Short mmCIF file of C-alpha atoms (C1' of nucleotides) in Angstrom, two decimals:
data_model
loop_
_atom_site.label_atom_id
_atom_site.label_comp_id
_atom_site.label_asym_id
_atom_site.label_seq_id
_atom_site.Cartn_x
_atom_site.Cartn_y
_atom_site.Cartn_z
CA UNK A 1193 -0.10 -45.30 -0.44
CA UNK A 1194 0.44 -48.94 0.11
CA UNK A 1195 3.68 -49.64 1.96
CA UNK A 1196 6.00 -52.11 0.35
CA UNK A 1197 6.81 -55.41 1.84
CA UNK A 1198 10.35 -54.38 1.30
CA UNK A 1199 13.37 -56.47 1.71
CA UNK A 1200 11.35 -59.48 2.55
CA UNK A 1201 13.07 -62.47 1.43
CA UNK A 1202 15.93 -62.91 -0.71
CA UNK A 1203 18.44 -60.67 -2.23
CA UNK A 1204 17.66 -61.53 -5.79
CA UNK A 1205 16.30 -64.72 -7.22
CA UNK A 1206 13.96 -66.82 -5.12
CA UNK A 1207 13.76 -68.46 -1.78
CA UNK A 1208 16.57 -66.83 0.15
CA UNK A 1209 14.40 -66.14 3.18
CA UNK A 1210 16.70 -68.19 5.32
CA UNK A 1211 19.66 -65.99 4.41
CA UNK A 1212 17.77 -62.93 5.59
CA UNK A 1213 17.48 -64.40 9.01
CA UNK A 1214 21.05 -65.56 9.29
CA UNK A 1215 22.52 -62.27 8.10
CA UNK A 1216 24.67 -60.37 10.50
CA UNK A 1217 22.94 -57.32 11.95
CA UNK A 1218 25.14 -54.78 10.16
CA UNK A 1219 24.73 -56.63 6.87
CA UNK A 1220 20.96 -56.61 7.17
CA UNK A 1221 21.04 -52.93 7.97
CA UNK A 1222 23.30 -52.18 5.02
CA UNK A 1223 21.05 -54.13 2.72
CA UNK A 1224 18.07 -52.07 3.76
CA UNK A 1225 20.01 -48.85 3.33
CA UNK A 1226 21.12 -49.85 -0.15
CA UNK A 1227 17.58 -50.63 -1.21
CA UNK A 1228 16.31 -47.40 0.28
CA UNK A 1229 18.99 -45.41 -1.52
CA UNK A 1230 18.27 -47.19 -4.80
CA UNK A 1231 14.54 -46.60 -4.46
CA UNK A 1232 15.08 -42.91 -3.90
CA UNK A 1233 17.52 -42.52 -6.76
CA UNK A 1234 15.45 -44.49 -9.25
CA UNK A 1235 12.44 -42.41 -8.26
CA UNK A 1236 14.29 -39.33 -9.46
CA UNK A 1237 13.89 -37.88 -12.92
CA UNK A 1238 16.68 -39.50 -14.95
CA UNK A 1239 16.88 -43.28 -15.07
CA UNK A 1240 20.68 -43.51 -15.33
CA UNK A 1241 21.45 -44.19 -11.71
CA UNK A 1242 25.03 -45.16 -10.90
CA UNK A 1243 26.03 -47.84 -8.43
CA UNK A 1244 28.61 -45.52 -6.94
CA UNK A 1245 25.89 -43.00 -6.14
CA UNK A 1246 23.71 -45.66 -4.58
CA UNK A 1247 26.65 -46.72 -2.41
CA UNK A 1248 27.41 -43.15 -1.40
CA UNK A 1249 23.80 -42.39 -0.51
CA UNK A 1250 23.57 -45.64 1.43
CA UNK A 1251 26.78 -44.79 3.24
CA UNK A 1252 28.57 -47.98 2.22
CA UNK A 1253 31.39 -48.90 -0.12
CA UNK A 1254 30.68 -50.09 -3.66
CA UNK A 1255 31.89 -53.53 -2.71
CA UNK A 1256 29.10 -53.82 -0.20
CA UNK A 1257 26.50 -53.14 -2.85
CA UNK A 1258 28.04 -55.91 -4.95
CA UNK A 1259 28.15 -58.24 -1.96
CA UNK A 1260 24.38 -57.94 -1.62
CA UNK A 1261 23.53 -57.77 -5.31
CA UNK A 1262 25.66 -59.55 -7.91
CA UNK A 1263 25.19 -56.75 -10.42
CA UNK A 1264 23.20 -53.65 -11.22
CA UNK A 1265 20.36 -55.64 -12.73
CA UNK A 1266 19.97 -57.67 -9.57
CA UNK A 1267 19.65 -54.49 -7.55
CA UNK A 1268 17.07 -53.13 -9.96
CA UNK A 1269 15.42 -56.54 -9.93
CA UNK A 1270 14.82 -56.21 -6.20
CA UNK A 1271 12.97 -52.96 -6.79
CA UNK A 1272 11.05 -54.52 -9.65
CA UNK A 1273 9.92 -57.35 -7.41
CA UNK A 1274 8.56 -54.91 -4.88
CA UNK A 1275 6.55 -53.22 -7.59
CA UNK A 1276 5.23 -56.48 -8.93
CA UNK A 1277 4.10 -57.48 -5.49
CA UNK A 1278 2.17 -54.24 -5.39
CA UNK A 1279 0.73 -54.87 -8.86
CA UNK A 1280 -0.28 -58.36 -7.92
CA UNK A 1281 -1.97 -57.16 -4.76
CA UNK A 1282 -4.03 -54.81 -6.89
CA UNK A 1283 -4.90 -57.48 -9.42
CA UNK A 1284 -5.92 -59.85 -6.65
CA UNK A 1285 -8.17 -57.16 -5.25
CA UNK A 1286 -9.65 -56.72 -8.72
CA UNK A 1287 -10.22 -60.44 -9.03
CA UNK A 1288 -11.92 -60.52 -5.64
CA UNK A 1289 -14.10 -57.54 -6.49
CA UNK A 1290 -17.45 -58.89 -7.66
CA UNK A 1291 -19.16 -55.51 -7.64
CA UNK A 1292 -17.20 -53.64 -10.27
CA UNK A 1293 -17.57 -54.49 -13.94
CA UNK A 1294 -14.70 -56.76 -14.95
CA UNK A 1295 -13.21 -54.45 -17.56
CA UNK A 1296 -13.36 -51.46 -15.23
CA UNK A 1297 -11.59 -53.42 -12.53
CA UNK A 1298 -8.88 -54.30 -15.02
CA UNK A 1299 -8.41 -50.80 -16.38
CA UNK A 1300 -8.44 -49.26 -12.92
CA UNK A 1301 -5.62 -51.59 -11.97
CA UNK A 1302 -3.77 -50.56 -15.12
CA UNK A 1303 -4.08 -46.90 -14.22
CA UNK A 1304 -2.92 -47.48 -10.67
CA UNK A 1305 0.03 -49.51 -11.90
CA UNK A 1306 1.05 -46.81 -14.34
CA UNK A 1307 0.94 -44.31 -11.52
CA UNK A 1308 3.38 -46.25 -9.39
CA UNK A 1309 5.59 -47.02 -12.37
CA UNK A 1310 5.90 -43.30 -12.93
CA UNK A 1311 7.84 -43.23 -9.68
CA UNK A 1312 10.27 -46.03 -10.44
CA UNK A 1313 12.69 -45.92 -13.33
CA UNK A 1314 13.98 -49.37 -12.41
CA UNK A 1315 10.65 -50.98 -13.15
CA UNK A 1316 10.24 -48.95 -16.31
CA UNK A 1317 13.58 -50.26 -17.45
CA UNK A 1318 12.49 -53.82 -16.67
CA UNK A 1319 9.31 -53.46 -18.72
CA UNK A 1320 11.16 -51.91 -21.61
CA UNK A 1321 13.79 -54.66 -21.65
CA UNK A 1322 11.48 -57.36 -20.39
CA UNK A 1323 13.25 -60.22 -22.08
CA UNK A 1324 16.43 -59.49 -20.23
CA UNK A 1325 18.00 -59.64 -16.85
CA UNK A 1326 16.20 -57.08 -14.73
CA UNK A 1327 12.92 -58.87 -15.38
CA UNK A 1328 14.37 -62.27 -14.61
CA UNK A 1329 14.84 -61.31 -10.97
CA UNK A 1330 11.09 -61.00 -10.60
CA UNK A 1331 10.20 -64.01 -12.70
CA UNK A 1332 7.84 -65.59 -10.16
CA UNK A 1333 6.03 -62.34 -9.54
CA UNK A 1334 5.79 -61.65 -13.26
CA UNK A 1335 4.25 -65.06 -13.81
CA UNK A 1336 1.73 -64.48 -11.08
CA UNK A 1337 1.01 -61.13 -12.66
CA UNK A 1338 0.21 -62.85 -15.92
CA UNK A 1339 -1.91 -65.50 -14.23
CA UNK A 1340 -4.05 -62.86 -12.53
CA UNK A 1341 -4.24 -60.85 -15.74
CA UNK A 1342 -5.55 -63.88 -17.56
CA UNK A 1343 -8.39 -64.27 -15.08
CA UNK A 1344 -9.43 -60.65 -15.45
CA UNK A 1345 -9.07 -60.66 -19.21
CA UNK A 1346 -11.17 -63.75 -19.59
CA UNK A 1347 -13.81 -62.40 -17.26
CA UNK A 1348 -13.98 -59.07 -19.08
CA UNK A 1349 -14.25 -60.87 -22.38
CA UNK A 1350 -17.16 -62.96 -21.13
CA UNK A 1351 -18.88 -59.71 -20.23
CA UNK A 1352 -18.47 -58.67 -23.82
CA UNK A 1353 -16.80 -55.42 -22.81
CA UNK A 1354 -13.25 -56.41 -23.75
CA UNK A 1355 -12.23 -57.22 -27.31
CA UNK A 1356 -12.11 -60.94 -28.02
CA UNK A 1357 -8.65 -60.78 -29.56
CA UNK A 1358 -7.12 -59.15 -26.50
CA UNK A 1359 -4.39 -61.25 -24.96
CA UNK A 1360 -3.32 -61.23 -21.30
CA UNK A 1361 0.25 -60.67 -22.53
CA UNK A 1362 -0.99 -57.39 -23.94
CA UNK A 1363 -1.26 -56.03 -20.40
CA UNK A 1364 2.50 -55.91 -19.75
CA UNK A 1365 3.01 -54.93 -23.38
CA UNK A 1366 0.80 -51.90 -22.89
CA UNK A 1367 2.65 -51.05 -19.72
CA UNK A 1368 5.88 -51.30 -21.67
CA UNK A 1369 4.61 -48.73 -24.13
CA UNK A 1370 3.46 -46.38 -21.41
CA UNK A 1371 6.83 -46.75 -19.67
CA UNK A 1372 8.51 -45.43 -22.78
CA UNK A 1373 6.24 -42.41 -22.82
CA UNK A 1374 6.87 -41.77 -19.14
CA UNK A 1375 10.62 -41.89 -19.68
CA UNK A 1376 10.43 -39.42 -22.52
CA UNK A 1377 9.79 -36.08 -20.90
CA UNK A 1378 8.61 -34.45 -24.06
CA UNK A 1379 6.51 -31.29 -23.91
CA UNK A 1380 3.13 -31.95 -25.42
CA UNK A 1381 3.20 -35.62 -24.47
CA UNK A 1382 1.10 -37.07 -21.73
CA UNK A 1383 1.39 -40.68 -20.73
CA UNK A 1384 -2.06 -40.40 -19.18
CA UNK A 1385 -3.50 -39.65 -22.61
CA UNK A 1386 -1.43 -42.46 -24.06
CA UNK A 1387 -2.83 -44.92 -21.54
CA UNK A 1388 -6.41 -43.77 -22.02
CA UNK A 1389 -6.03 -44.16 -25.75
CA UNK A 1390 -4.94 -47.76 -25.36
CA UNK A 1391 -7.64 -48.50 -22.81
CA UNK A 1392 -10.14 -47.12 -25.26
CA UNK A 1393 -8.73 -49.52 -27.84
CA UNK A 1394 -9.36 -52.43 -25.50
CA UNK A 1395 -13.10 -51.91 -25.51
CA UNK A 1396 -15.07 -54.17 -27.81
CA UNK A 1397 -16.81 -52.45 -30.69
CA UNK A 1398 -20.56 -52.65 -30.64
CA UNK B 206 41.27 -27.18 -29.80
CA UNK B 207 39.15 -26.37 -32.76
CA UNK B 208 41.19 -25.20 -35.75
CA UNK B 209 38.21 -24.60 -37.97
CA UNK B 210 34.79 -25.14 -36.64
CA UNK B 211 34.53 -28.60 -37.89
CA UNK B 212 31.46 -29.90 -39.53
CA UNK B 213 29.64 -26.64 -38.91
CA UNK B 214 26.14 -27.62 -38.53
CA UNK B 215 25.80 -29.04 -41.93
CA UNK B 216 26.50 -32.69 -41.81
CA UNK B 217 24.37 -33.11 -38.77
CA UNK B 218 22.08 -30.20 -38.17
CA UNK B 219 20.55 -28.72 -41.27
CA UNK B 220 21.50 -28.04 -44.85
CA UNK B 221 24.48 -30.33 -45.27
CA UNK B 222 24.47 -29.99 -49.00
CA UNK B 223 26.93 -27.14 -49.33
CA UNK B 224 29.66 -28.70 -47.21
CA UNK B 225 28.93 -31.96 -48.92
CA UNK B 226 30.16 -30.38 -52.11
CA UNK B 227 33.31 -28.82 -50.72
CA UNK B 228 34.41 -31.96 -48.93
CA UNK B 229 37.50 -33.70 -50.15
CA UNK B 230 36.75 -36.80 -52.15
CA UNK B 231 38.10 -39.26 -49.56
CA UNK B 232 36.23 -37.48 -46.79
CA UNK B 233 32.98 -37.68 -48.68
CA UNK B 234 33.57 -41.36 -49.33
CA UNK B 235 34.36 -42.01 -45.67
CA UNK B 236 31.27 -40.20 -44.56
CA UNK B 237 29.13 -42.40 -46.77
CA UNK B 238 30.85 -45.52 -45.52
CA UNK B 239 30.32 -44.51 -41.91
CA UNK B 240 26.64 -43.91 -42.48
CA UNK B 241 26.29 -47.20 -44.33
CA UNK B 242 28.04 -49.07 -41.55
CA UNK B 243 25.92 -47.37 -38.90
CA UNK B 244 22.72 -48.14 -40.79
CA UNK B 245 23.62 -51.78 -41.04
CA UNK B 246 24.63 -52.10 -37.40
CA UNK B 247 21.61 -50.25 -36.06
CA UNK B 248 19.42 -52.48 -38.19
CA UNK B 249 20.73 -55.48 -36.30
CA UNK B 250 18.95 -56.99 -33.33
CA UNK B 251 20.51 -55.25 -30.32
CA UNK B 252 20.47 -51.47 -30.16
CA UNK B 253 23.78 -51.08 -28.31
CA UNK B 254 25.99 -50.31 -31.25
CA UNK B 255 29.52 -49.14 -30.48
CA UNK B 256 31.34 -46.39 -32.30
CA UNK B 257 34.42 -48.57 -32.54
CA UNK B 258 32.42 -51.20 -34.39
CA UNK B 259 30.99 -48.62 -36.75
CA UNK B 260 34.51 -47.39 -37.48
CA UNK B 261 35.80 -50.92 -38.03
CA UNK B 262 32.96 -51.83 -40.36
CA UNK B 263 33.41 -48.59 -42.26
CA UNK B 264 37.12 -49.26 -42.51
CA UNK B 265 38.15 -46.01 -40.85
CA UNK B 266 39.65 -44.97 -37.54
CA UNK B 267 37.46 -43.86 -34.65
CA UNK B 268 38.78 -40.36 -35.02
CA UNK B 269 37.32 -40.17 -38.49
CA UNK B 270 33.87 -41.00 -37.20
CA UNK B 271 34.24 -38.18 -34.68
CA UNK B 272 35.49 -35.82 -37.34
CA UNK B 273 32.26 -36.30 -39.27
CA UNK B 274 29.93 -36.54 -36.29
CA UNK B 275 30.65 -34.70 -33.04
CA UNK B 276 29.29 -37.54 -30.95
CA UNK B 277 27.30 -40.76 -31.06
CA UNK B 278 24.00 -38.93 -30.92
CA UNK B 279 24.90 -36.88 -33.96
CA UNK B 280 25.62 -40.06 -35.90
CA UNK B 281 22.34 -41.56 -34.83
CA UNK B 282 20.71 -38.24 -35.59
CA UNK B 283 21.77 -38.54 -39.21
CA UNK B 284 20.00 -41.88 -39.44
CA UNK B 285 16.98 -40.46 -37.70
CA UNK B 286 16.80 -37.66 -40.24
CA UNK B 287 16.75 -40.14 -43.07
CA UNK B 288 13.85 -41.97 -41.47
CA UNK B 289 11.93 -38.79 -40.86
CA UNK B 290 12.32 -37.81 -44.46
CA UNK B 291 10.76 -41.14 -45.34
CA UNK B 292 7.95 -40.62 -42.82
CA UNK B 293 7.29 -37.17 -44.15
CA UNK B 294 7.16 -38.41 -47.71
CA UNK B 295 4.51 -40.88 -46.63
CA UNK B 296 2.52 -38.28 -44.76
CA UNK B 297 2.68 -35.93 -47.71
CA UNK B 298 1.34 -38.70 -49.92
CA UNK B 299 -1.43 -39.26 -47.41
CA UNK B 300 -2.26 -35.56 -47.40
CA UNK B 301 -2.35 -35.54 -51.20
CA UNK B 302 -4.53 -38.63 -51.32
CA UNK B 303 -8.11 -37.43 -51.74
CA UNK B 304 -9.48 -40.90 -52.44
CA UNK B 305 -8.75 -42.71 -49.20
CA UNK B 306 -10.69 -41.89 -46.05
CA UNK B 307 -8.64 -39.51 -43.94
CA UNK B 308 -8.32 -41.78 -40.92
CA UNK B 309 -7.30 -44.74 -43.05
CA UNK B 310 -4.64 -42.68 -44.76
CA UNK B 311 -3.29 -41.71 -41.37
CA UNK B 312 -3.30 -45.18 -39.88
CA UNK B 313 -1.77 -46.70 -43.00
CA UNK B 314 1.09 -44.23 -42.70
CA UNK B 315 1.45 -45.20 -39.04
CA UNK B 316 1.73 -48.87 -39.94
CA UNK B 317 4.27 -48.20 -42.66
CA UNK B 318 6.31 -46.04 -40.32
CA UNK B 319 6.32 -48.72 -37.65
CA UNK B 320 7.53 -51.19 -40.22
CA UNK B 321 10.55 -49.11 -41.11
CA UNK B 322 11.24 -48.26 -37.50
CA UNK B 323 11.46 -51.97 -36.80
CA UNK B 324 14.61 -51.90 -38.90
CA UNK B 325 16.34 -48.99 -37.22
CA UNK B 326 17.30 -49.02 -33.58
CA UNK B 327 18.70 -45.51 -33.88
CA UNK B 328 15.30 -44.07 -34.68
CA UNK B 329 13.67 -46.15 -31.97
CA UNK B 330 16.15 -44.68 -29.53
CA UNK B 331 15.32 -41.19 -30.74
CA UNK B 332 11.60 -41.73 -30.24
CA UNK B 333 12.12 -43.21 -26.81
CA UNK B 334 14.30 -40.32 -25.66
CA UNK B 335 12.62 -37.70 -27.82
CA UNK B 336 13.37 -34.79 -25.54
CA UNK B 337 17.06 -35.36 -25.86
CA UNK B 338 19.93 -35.10 -28.25
CA UNK B 339 19.30 -37.73 -30.91
CA UNK B 340 16.00 -36.10 -31.75
CA UNK B 341 17.48 -32.63 -31.88
CA UNK B 342 19.50 -33.51 -34.95
CA UNK B 343 16.29 -34.01 -36.89
CA UNK B 344 14.45 -31.07 -35.40
CA UNK B 345 13.33 -29.59 -38.71
CA UNK B 346 12.11 -32.91 -40.03
CA UNK B 347 10.33 -33.65 -36.76
CA UNK B 348 8.57 -30.33 -36.94
CA UNK B 349 7.48 -30.99 -40.51
CA UNK B 350 6.29 -34.40 -39.36
CA UNK B 351 4.11 -32.74 -36.76
CA UNK B 352 2.81 -30.18 -39.21
CA UNK B 353 1.72 -32.91 -41.63
CA UNK B 354 0.27 -34.95 -38.80
CA UNK B 355 -1.84 -32.01 -37.74
CA UNK B 356 -3.35 -31.72 -41.19
CA UNK B 357 -4.28 -35.39 -41.27
CA UNK B 358 -5.56 -35.40 -37.71
CA UNK B 359 -7.77 -32.41 -38.30
CA UNK B 360 -9.09 -33.87 -41.52
CA UNK B 361 -9.86 -37.22 -39.92
CA UNK B 362 -11.60 -35.47 -37.06
CA UNK B 363 -13.78 -33.51 -39.47
CA UNK B 364 -14.81 -36.83 -40.98
CA UNK B 365 -15.91 -37.88 -37.53
CA UNK B 366 -13.82 -41.04 -37.71
CA UNK B 367 -11.06 -39.89 -35.35
CA UNK B 368 -11.72 -39.06 -31.71
CA UNK B 369 -12.08 -35.36 -31.05
CA UNK B 370 -9.61 -35.40 -28.19
CA UNK B 371 -6.84 -36.90 -30.28
CA UNK B 372 -3.81 -34.65 -30.53
CA UNK B 373 -1.28 -34.58 -33.39
CA UNK B 374 1.43 -35.00 -30.74
CA UNK B 375 -0.12 -38.35 -29.96
CA UNK B 376 1.21 -39.69 -33.26
CA UNK B 377 4.89 -39.61 -32.25
CA UNK B 378 3.84 -40.61 -28.72
CA UNK B 379 2.19 -43.72 -30.08
CA UNK B 380 5.26 -44.45 -32.14
CA UNK B 381 7.34 -44.07 -29.00
CA UNK B 382 5.28 -46.72 -27.29
CA UNK B 383 5.49 -49.10 -30.23
CA UNK B 384 9.25 -48.56 -30.37
CA UNK B 385 9.52 -49.83 -26.82
CA UNK B 386 7.60 -52.95 -27.73
CA UNK B 387 9.76 -53.52 -30.77
CA UNK B 388 12.91 -53.21 -28.68
CA UNK B 389 11.64 -55.72 -26.17
CA UNK B 390 11.94 -59.07 -27.88
CA UNK B 391 9.59 -60.80 -25.51
CA UNK B 392 7.92 -64.05 -26.53
CA UNK B 393 4.19 -63.58 -26.60
CA UNK B 394 4.49 -59.92 -27.47
CA UNK B 395 3.67 -58.50 -30.84
CA UNK B 396 4.18 -54.88 -31.66
CA UNK B 397 1.74 -55.31 -34.53
CA UNK B 398 -0.98 -56.16 -32.03
CA UNK B 399 0.14 -53.26 -29.88
CA UNK B 400 -0.17 -50.86 -32.78
CA UNK B 401 -3.56 -52.17 -33.88
CA UNK B 402 -4.82 -51.81 -30.33
CA UNK B 403 -3.84 -48.16 -30.26
CA UNK B 404 -5.22 -47.52 -33.71
CA UNK B 405 -8.47 -49.04 -32.56
CA UNK B 406 -8.40 -46.61 -29.67
CA UNK B 407 -8.12 -43.71 -32.07
CA UNK B 408 -11.47 -44.40 -33.65
CA UNK B 409 -14.34 -42.26 -32.44
CA UNK B 410 -17.08 -44.08 -30.57
CA UNK B 411 -20.45 -44.04 -32.21
"C1'" DA C 399 42.18 -30.87 -45.02
"C1'" DC C 400 41.72 -35.09 -43.39
"C1'" DC C 401 43.13 -39.61 -41.17
"C1'" DT C 402 44.85 -42.57 -37.38
"C1'" DG C 403 45.03 -44.87 -33.01
"C1'" DA C 404 47.03 -44.40 -28.47
"C1'" DA C 405 45.47 -42.10 -24.40
"C1'" DC C 406 41.98 -40.29 -21.33
"C1'" DA C 407 37.47 -40.20 -18.73
"C1'" DC C 408 33.73 -42.53 -16.87
"C1'" DC C 409 31.25 -46.20 -14.83
"C1'" DG C 410 30.33 -51.19 -13.92
"C1'" DT C 411 32.66 -54.82 -11.55
"C1'" DT C 412 36.39 -57.36 -8.93
"C1'" DC C 413 39.46 -58.52 -5.31
"C1'" DA C 414 43.26 -58.10 -1.88
"C1'" DA C 415 43.49 -56.30 2.49
"C1'" DG C 416 41.19 -55.01 6.59
"C1'" DT C 417 37.83 -55.62 10.89
"C1'" DA D 929 31.16 -62.77 7.82
"C1'" DC D 930 31.27 -58.75 6.12
"C1'" DC D 931 33.28 -54.17 4.67
"C1'" DT D 932 36.29 -51.10 1.93
"C1'" DG D 933 38.18 -48.73 -1.98
"C1'" DA D 934 41.95 -49.06 -5.22
"C1'" DA D 935 42.39 -51.40 -9.53
"C1'" DC D 936 40.63 -53.34 -13.78
"C1'" DA D 937 37.65 -53.60 -18.04
"C1'" DC D 938 34.94 -51.43 -21.33
"C1'" DC D 939 33.40 -47.88 -24.28
"C1'" DG D 940 32.71 -42.93 -25.55
"C1'" DT D 941 35.67 -39.16 -26.75
"C1'" DT D 942 40.04 -36.44 -27.55
"C1'" DC D 943 44.28 -35.07 -29.54
"C1'" DA D 944 49.19 -35.29 -31.03
"C1'" DA D 945 51.32 -37.02 -34.90
"C1'" DG D 946 51.05 -38.37 -39.56
"C1'" DT D 947 49.82 -37.87 -44.86
#
DNA sequence: ACCTGAACACCGTTCAAGT
DNA sequence: ACCTGAACACCGTTCAAGT
C-alpha cells in the first residue's frame, strides 16, 4: 500500500501551501482529523456520507469542517486529489517502465486504479459526475492524469497492441463506468469482470 | 394512518390493470398526468428531478403524487418498468430473429437500449443503483430481461462469436457503466464510443 | 374516494457568539 | 484566528381538512 501524501498543500483549489504553514497548530490538527474521518467514512459501503457525521467522527463542530472546506464537494475534492496523485504516480511508473509491453503497463495501471477506487466513494462520485464540482478541485491532477495517459496510449498504439481509435479520454471514461458498477452492489455483478471486458475491447483486432 | 391500503401493489409493483379500472376518472387522469410530467422531467438534462416540480407540471398537489406513488423511487420505478417493457420487446424480437447472427442481434439490442436510456434519467438511476429500490419496482420485467438475455447470450456463444466467459448478468452491468457515462456530460467523452469498446470486448478472440 | 398544501424531518450550509 | 452549534434553506414525505 502506497501511503498518501495527505494534506499536503492546500485545502481545495491550488497553491495554498503557504496557508498550510501559517495555520495555527489546532487548525492544522483539525484539518487532518477531518480528512481522516472523511477518508474512513467514504471508504465505507454507502457513498452518502453526511458532513455532520464527518464532523462528529473528527471530533469537531460542523462549522469547523466548513471553515476548512467551503462545501461538501471541496472536502470530497481533497480526497479525490489524493487519489489522483496516487494514479499519477502509477502512470509515471508505467511511463518509466521500458521493460513491460506498453499496453500491459497501461492496463495494469487501470486495474490498480480500479482497486483503490473501490475503497473511495468520493472519487467514484467525482468520476461519475466528472463535469462538475468534485472533479474541479483536482483539475491540475486530472490534467496531468490525461497527459500521462496520452503518452501511454500513443506508445501502446505504436506497438500495434491498442486499437487505433482508442482515445486517452477513454481511460477516465472507462473508470467512470467501472465506478458505477462498483457502487451498485448487485449480486451476480463483478466490476472485475466489467473491467476485464473493457480491457479486452481495447486490444487491437488482428 | 392508512385507511385503506392505498395503491396496493398495483400501480407500482405488478399487475396494475385491475386497480386501473376501478380508479375514479379524475384519479386515473391525474395518474397519467403525473407520469407524463415525470417522463418529461426525467428526460431533461439533469437527473435531480424534484417531486414538487413533477406535481406542478402535472397540475396537481404534492399529496396527489404521493397518493399514487408511495415515494419518489416508486414513481421512478414506474418509468423504469416502461423502459424495461421496451427493452424486453426488443430482446424478444432479437430472439425471434433467425436471420441475423446471434451476436449482432444482441449488440443491436444493446445499442437501441442505450439510445432510449439516454432519454431517461430515471432508468439510468435504476441501473446505477440496481440493488436498491428503484429497480425493485420493475423486478418482474428485470427478471424477464435477464431470461431473454440468457437465451441470446447462449446462442451467440454457440456460434462462437461471443466470449465463453460472458455472463448474461454482464448485459445490465454494461448498461450500468454506459449509464454513468451518459450522466457525465464531460467534453471529450462519448458514451457511444464507450459502448462500442465494450461490445468489441464481447467478441471472442480467434 | 380522492385532492390539497401547510407542516414536519432531514441534511447541507451559515453566522452570531465564544475562546 | 479559529471553534461551536443553533438557526436557516431546501426537498422528500405526511396528514388534517376539504370536496
